[in-house]
Short mmCIF file of C-alpha atoms in Angstrom, two decimals:
data_model
loop_
_atom_site.label_atom_id
_atom_site.label_comp_id
_atom_site.label_asym_id
_atom_site.label_seq_id
_atom_site.Cartn_x
_atom_site.Cartn_y
_atom_site.Cartn_z
CA ASP B 149 -17.98 -5.04 8.95
CA ALA B 150 -15.19 -2.90 10.35
CA GLY B 151 -12.19 -2.57 8.17
CA VAL B 152 -8.63 -2.13 9.33
CA THR B 153 -8.47 0.34 12.19
CA GLN B 154 -5.37 2.15 13.42
CA SER B 155 -4.58 4.37 16.37
CA PRO B 156 -3.59 7.03 17.02
CA THR B 157 -4.31 8.96 13.84
CA HIS B 158 -1.76 11.69 14.49
CA LEU B 159 1.04 12.07 16.98
CA ILE B 160 4.11 14.19 17.56
CA LYS B 161 7.23 12.84 19.24
CA THR B 162 10.65 14.19 20.07
CA ARG B 163 13.90 12.74 18.73
CA GLY B 164 15.08 9.85 20.86
CA GLN B 165 11.65 8.97 22.18
CA GLN B 166 9.78 5.75 21.57
CA VAL B 167 6.40 5.30 19.92
CA THR B 168 3.80 2.52 19.74
CA LEU B 169 1.22 2.34 16.99
CA ARG B 170 -1.74 -0.02 17.04
CA CYS B 171 -3.73 -1.88 14.44
CA SER B 172 -6.82 -4.07 14.38
CA PRO B 173 -7.16 -6.12 11.21
CA LYS B 174 -10.30 -6.56 9.16
CA SER B 175 -12.59 -9.24 10.54
CA GLY B 176 -11.50 -12.68 9.37
CA HIS B 177 -7.96 -11.61 8.52
CA ASP B 178 -5.04 -13.20 10.31
CA THR B 179 -2.07 -11.59 8.59
CA VAL B 180 -0.95 -8.06 9.40
CA SER B 181 1.71 -6.02 7.65
CA TRP B 182 3.16 -2.61 8.42
CA TYR B 183 4.35 -0.03 5.92
CA GLN B 184 6.10 3.31 6.13
CA GLN B 185 5.06 5.94 3.62
CA ALA B 186 7.23 9.02 3.47
CA LEU B 187 5.81 12.15 1.91
CA GLY B 188 5.60 11.79 -1.87
CA GLN B 189 6.68 8.14 -1.84
CA GLY B 190 5.03 4.78 -2.13
CA PRO B 191 4.59 2.55 0.92
CA GLN B 192 7.72 0.70 2.02
CA PHE B 193 7.27 -2.69 3.66
CA ILE B 194 8.46 -2.92 7.26
CA PHE B 195 7.38 -6.40 8.38
CA GLN B 196 4.56 -8.91 8.36
CA TYR B 197 3.05 -10.89 11.23
CA TYR B 198 1.27 -14.19 11.02
CA GLU B 199 0.38 -16.48 13.92
CA GLU B 200 2.00 -14.02 16.33
CA GLU B 201 5.39 -14.32 14.64
CA GLU B 202 7.32 -11.99 12.36
CA ARG B 203 7.31 -13.88 9.08
CA GLN B 204 8.89 -11.39 6.72
CA ARG B 205 10.90 -8.22 7.19
CA GLY B 206 11.82 -5.38 4.92
CA ASN B 207 14.95 -3.27 4.99
CA PHE B 208 14.36 -1.50 8.30
CA PRO B 209 16.68 -1.34 11.34
CA ASP B 210 16.08 -3.17 14.58
CA ARG B 211 14.70 0.03 16.09
CA PHE B 212 11.50 -1.05 14.37
CA SER B 213 9.84 -3.94 16.15
CA GLY B 214 6.37 -5.35 16.38
CA HIS B 215 4.02 -7.74 17.98
CA GLN B 216 0.89 -9.64 17.06
CA PHE B 217 -1.63 -10.68 19.67
CA PRO B 218 -3.81 -13.80 19.77
CA ASN B 219 -6.77 -11.77 18.46
CA TYR B 220 -4.58 -10.88 15.40
CA SER B 221 -4.26 -7.21 16.35
CA SER B 222 -0.76 -5.80 16.10
CA GLU B 223 1.57 -3.12 17.38
CA LEU B 224 4.48 -1.35 15.74
CA ASN B 225 7.16 0.02 18.06
CA VAL B 226 9.88 2.42 17.02
CA ASN B 227 12.69 3.20 19.45
CA ALA B 228 15.19 6.05 19.45
CA LEU B 229 13.15 8.10 17.00
CA LEU B 230 14.94 10.03 14.29
CA LEU B 231 13.67 12.97 12.30
CA GLY B 232 13.63 10.69 9.25
CA ASP B 233 11.06 8.45 10.91
CA SER B 234 8.44 11.11 10.27
CA ALA B 235 5.95 9.45 7.94
CA LEU B 236 2.54 7.90 7.55
CA TYR B 237 2.54 4.40 9.01
CA LEU B 238 0.08 2.09 7.36
CA CYS B 239 -1.23 -1.20 8.64
CA ALA B 240 -2.61 -3.71 6.18
CA SER B 241 -4.37 -7.02 6.67
CA SER B 242 -5.16 -9.97 4.47
CA PRO B 243 -6.89 -13.28 5.00
CA ASP B 244 -4.02 -15.49 3.99
CA ARG B 245 -0.38 -14.69 3.43
CA GLY B 246 -0.19 -17.44 0.85
CA SER B 247 -2.02 -16.07 -2.17
CA SER B 248 -0.62 -13.43 -4.49
CA GLY B 249 -4.07 -12.45 -5.74
CA ASN B 250 -5.49 -11.73 -2.31
CA THR B 251 -6.71 -8.23 -1.73
CA ILE B 252 -4.79 -6.41 0.97
CA TYR B 253 -6.84 -3.94 2.99
CA PHE B 254 -5.19 -0.84 4.42
CA GLY B 255 -6.05 1.26 7.41
CA GLU B 256 -6.19 5.06 7.36
CA GLY B 257 -2.72 5.24 8.82
CA SER B 258 -0.99 6.93 11.72
CA TRP B 259 0.78 10.18 10.96
CA LEU B 260 3.99 10.40 13.00
CA THR B 261 5.91 13.65 13.21
CA VAL B 262 9.30 13.61 14.93
CA VAL B 263 10.60 17.00 16.02
CA GLY O 187 14.40 -7.76 -7.68
CA ASP O 188 10.80 -6.83 -8.30
CA SER O 189 10.05 -3.25 -9.23
CA VAL O 190 7.21 -1.06 -10.43
CA THR O 191 7.69 2.09 -12.45
CA GLN O 192 4.97 4.70 -12.80
CA MET O 193 4.83 7.84 -14.84
CA GLU O 194 5.78 10.91 -12.88
CA GLY O 195 3.12 13.34 -11.83
CA PRO O 196 1.33 15.40 -11.23
CA VAL O 197 -1.09 14.67 -14.01
CA THR O 198 -3.40 17.64 -14.41
CA LEU O 199 -6.62 17.27 -16.38
CA SER O 200 -9.90 19.05 -16.91
CA GLU O 201 -13.10 17.34 -15.88
CA GLU O 202 -14.35 14.79 -18.47
CA ALA O 203 -10.90 14.36 -20.01
CA PHE O 204 -9.42 10.94 -20.78
CA LEU O 205 -6.93 9.58 -18.25
CA THR O 206 -3.97 7.29 -18.74
CA ILE O 207 -1.43 6.58 -16.02
CA ASN O 208 1.37 4.33 -17.21
CA CYS O 209 2.73 1.50 -15.12
CA THR O 210 5.37 -1.05 -16.06
CA TYR O 211 6.84 -3.77 -13.91
CA THR O 212 9.77 -6.10 -13.53
CA ALA O 213 9.19 -9.41 -11.80
CA THR O 214 9.94 -13.08 -12.18
CA GLY O 215 7.12 -15.51 -12.68
CA TYR O 216 3.53 -14.39 -13.02
CA PRO O 217 2.74 -11.56 -10.64
CA SER O 218 -0.67 -10.24 -9.70
CA LEU O 219 -1.10 -6.56 -10.46
CA PHE O 220 -3.00 -3.91 -8.55
CA TRP O 221 -3.96 -0.28 -8.64
CA TYR O 222 -4.51 1.45 -5.31
CA VAL O 223 -5.86 4.95 -4.77
CA GLN O 224 -5.05 7.28 -1.89
CA TYR O 225 -7.29 10.27 -1.30
CA PRO O 226 -5.83 13.21 0.64
CA GLY O 227 -5.23 12.34 4.29
CA GLU O 228 -6.37 8.75 3.91
CA GLY O 229 -4.92 5.26 3.60
CA LEU O 230 -4.76 3.21 0.42
CA GLN O 231 -7.86 1.65 -1.12
CA LEU O 232 -7.80 -1.10 -3.69
CA LEU O 233 -9.11 0.25 -6.98
CA LEU O 234 -8.76 -2.80 -9.21
CA LYS O 235 -6.62 -5.86 -9.78
CA ALA O 236 -5.72 -8.50 -12.36
CA THR O 237 -4.18 -11.84 -11.50
CA LYS O 238 -3.18 -13.25 -14.89
CA ALA O 239 -2.13 -12.13 -18.34
CA ASP O 240 -4.80 -10.46 -20.50
CA ASP O 241 -7.13 -10.03 -17.53
CA LYS O 242 -8.82 -6.66 -17.33
CA GLY O 243 -9.53 -5.18 -13.93
CA SER O 244 -12.23 -2.54 -13.69
CA ASN O 245 -13.95 -0.47 -11.02
CA LYS O 246 -15.67 2.94 -10.82
CA GLY O 247 -15.04 3.58 -14.51
CA PHE O 248 -11.31 2.80 -14.24
CA GLU O 249 -9.78 -0.04 -16.23
CA ALA O 250 -6.38 -1.66 -16.57
CA THR O 251 -5.31 -4.65 -18.67
CA TYR O 252 -2.52 -7.01 -17.65
CA ARG O 253 -0.14 -7.06 -20.64
CA LYS O 254 2.56 -9.61 -20.12
CA GLU O 255 4.21 -9.00 -23.48
CA THR O 256 4.88 -5.38 -22.58
CA THR O 257 5.00 -5.93 -18.78
CA SER O 258 2.49 -3.15 -18.35
CA PHE O 259 -0.70 -2.41 -16.42
CA HIS O 260 -1.74 1.08 -17.50
CA LEU O 261 -4.67 2.70 -15.72
CA GLU O 262 -7.34 4.38 -17.88
CA LYS O 263 -10.59 6.21 -17.40
CA GLY O 264 -12.69 7.66 -20.16
CA SER O 265 -14.00 10.71 -18.33
CA VAL O 266 -12.46 11.90 -15.08
CA GLN O 267 -14.23 13.83 -12.35
CA VAL O 268 -12.96 16.29 -9.79
CA SER O 269 -13.57 13.62 -7.15
CA ASP O 270 -10.97 11.38 -8.86
CA SER O 271 -8.22 13.73 -7.67
CA ALA O 272 -5.93 11.51 -5.63
CA VAL O 273 -2.63 9.65 -5.73
CA TYR O 274 -2.66 6.37 -7.66
CA PHE O 275 -0.25 3.54 -6.88
CA CYS O 276 0.54 0.59 -9.09
CA ALA O 277 1.67 -2.53 -7.24
CA LEU O 278 2.51 -6.17 -7.78
CA THR O 279 2.70 -9.32 -5.74
CA ARG O 280 4.77 -12.15 -7.10
CA SER O 281 3.46 -15.66 -7.29
CA GLY O 282 5.61 -18.11 -5.40
CA GLY O 283 7.07 -15.28 -3.40
CA SER O 284 6.26 -13.62 -0.15
CA TYR O 285 3.03 -11.95 -1.39
CA ILE O 286 4.23 -8.65 -0.03
CA PRO O 287 3.24 -6.02 -2.59
CA THR O 288 5.89 -3.92 -4.25
CA PHE O 289 4.58 -0.41 -4.87
CA GLY O 290 5.44 2.22 -7.40
CA ARG O 291 6.13 5.75 -6.23
CA GLY O 292 2.61 6.92 -6.99
CA THR O 293 1.18 9.35 -9.53
CA SER O 294 -0.75 12.37 -8.36
CA LEU O 295 -3.87 13.22 -10.38
CA ILE O 296 -5.40 16.68 -10.21
CA VAL O 297 -8.71 17.23 -11.96
CA HIS O 298 -9.95 20.78 -12.46
CA PRO O 299 -13.64 21.67 -12.95
#
């Protein structure tokens, strides 16, 4: 059973560019969330997708947008990249957004460096 | 709002030493509590969880007990190994809320042979 898979694993972008990160959830999971983890910090919630809609959003600007496809996979897009966007971007999936005890499974992450 | 506070690291121990990483939380209602581990260069893996007061989560020799009276969920292990070197994150999800986990800042553990 494949877990959460993310691509690419590493990438380098220039300030002002745009980036797209991809995520496939664990089999049987329909809810996908994205997190930003800066160096030395805990993950910060960006947004969550369920049934192809953004259901919850954290404190991130509109430059951060996403999409969920009918097969539950998801993309994170960041426009007008800033140096401060350099971080590990984690995708997480869960089977049901409606249970606080559900285990959330994380991917290995995509390391984004903005130069 | 919800918050999780972890002891600052790094925690440096010799192999076979006893480990405690403190975690306290602030949340309304009855949250579920989690410990995640992040090995170098990897994503987060669930280590253990507890969903109600007095529950004890355990896995791979690690344990944590959900203490509502002290709002704590301290992580313990009786004898650490070099392979336990990683960053440990305490997290909560609040019942009746959005079920988005709130993470602590993480505590780095370094175990020397």
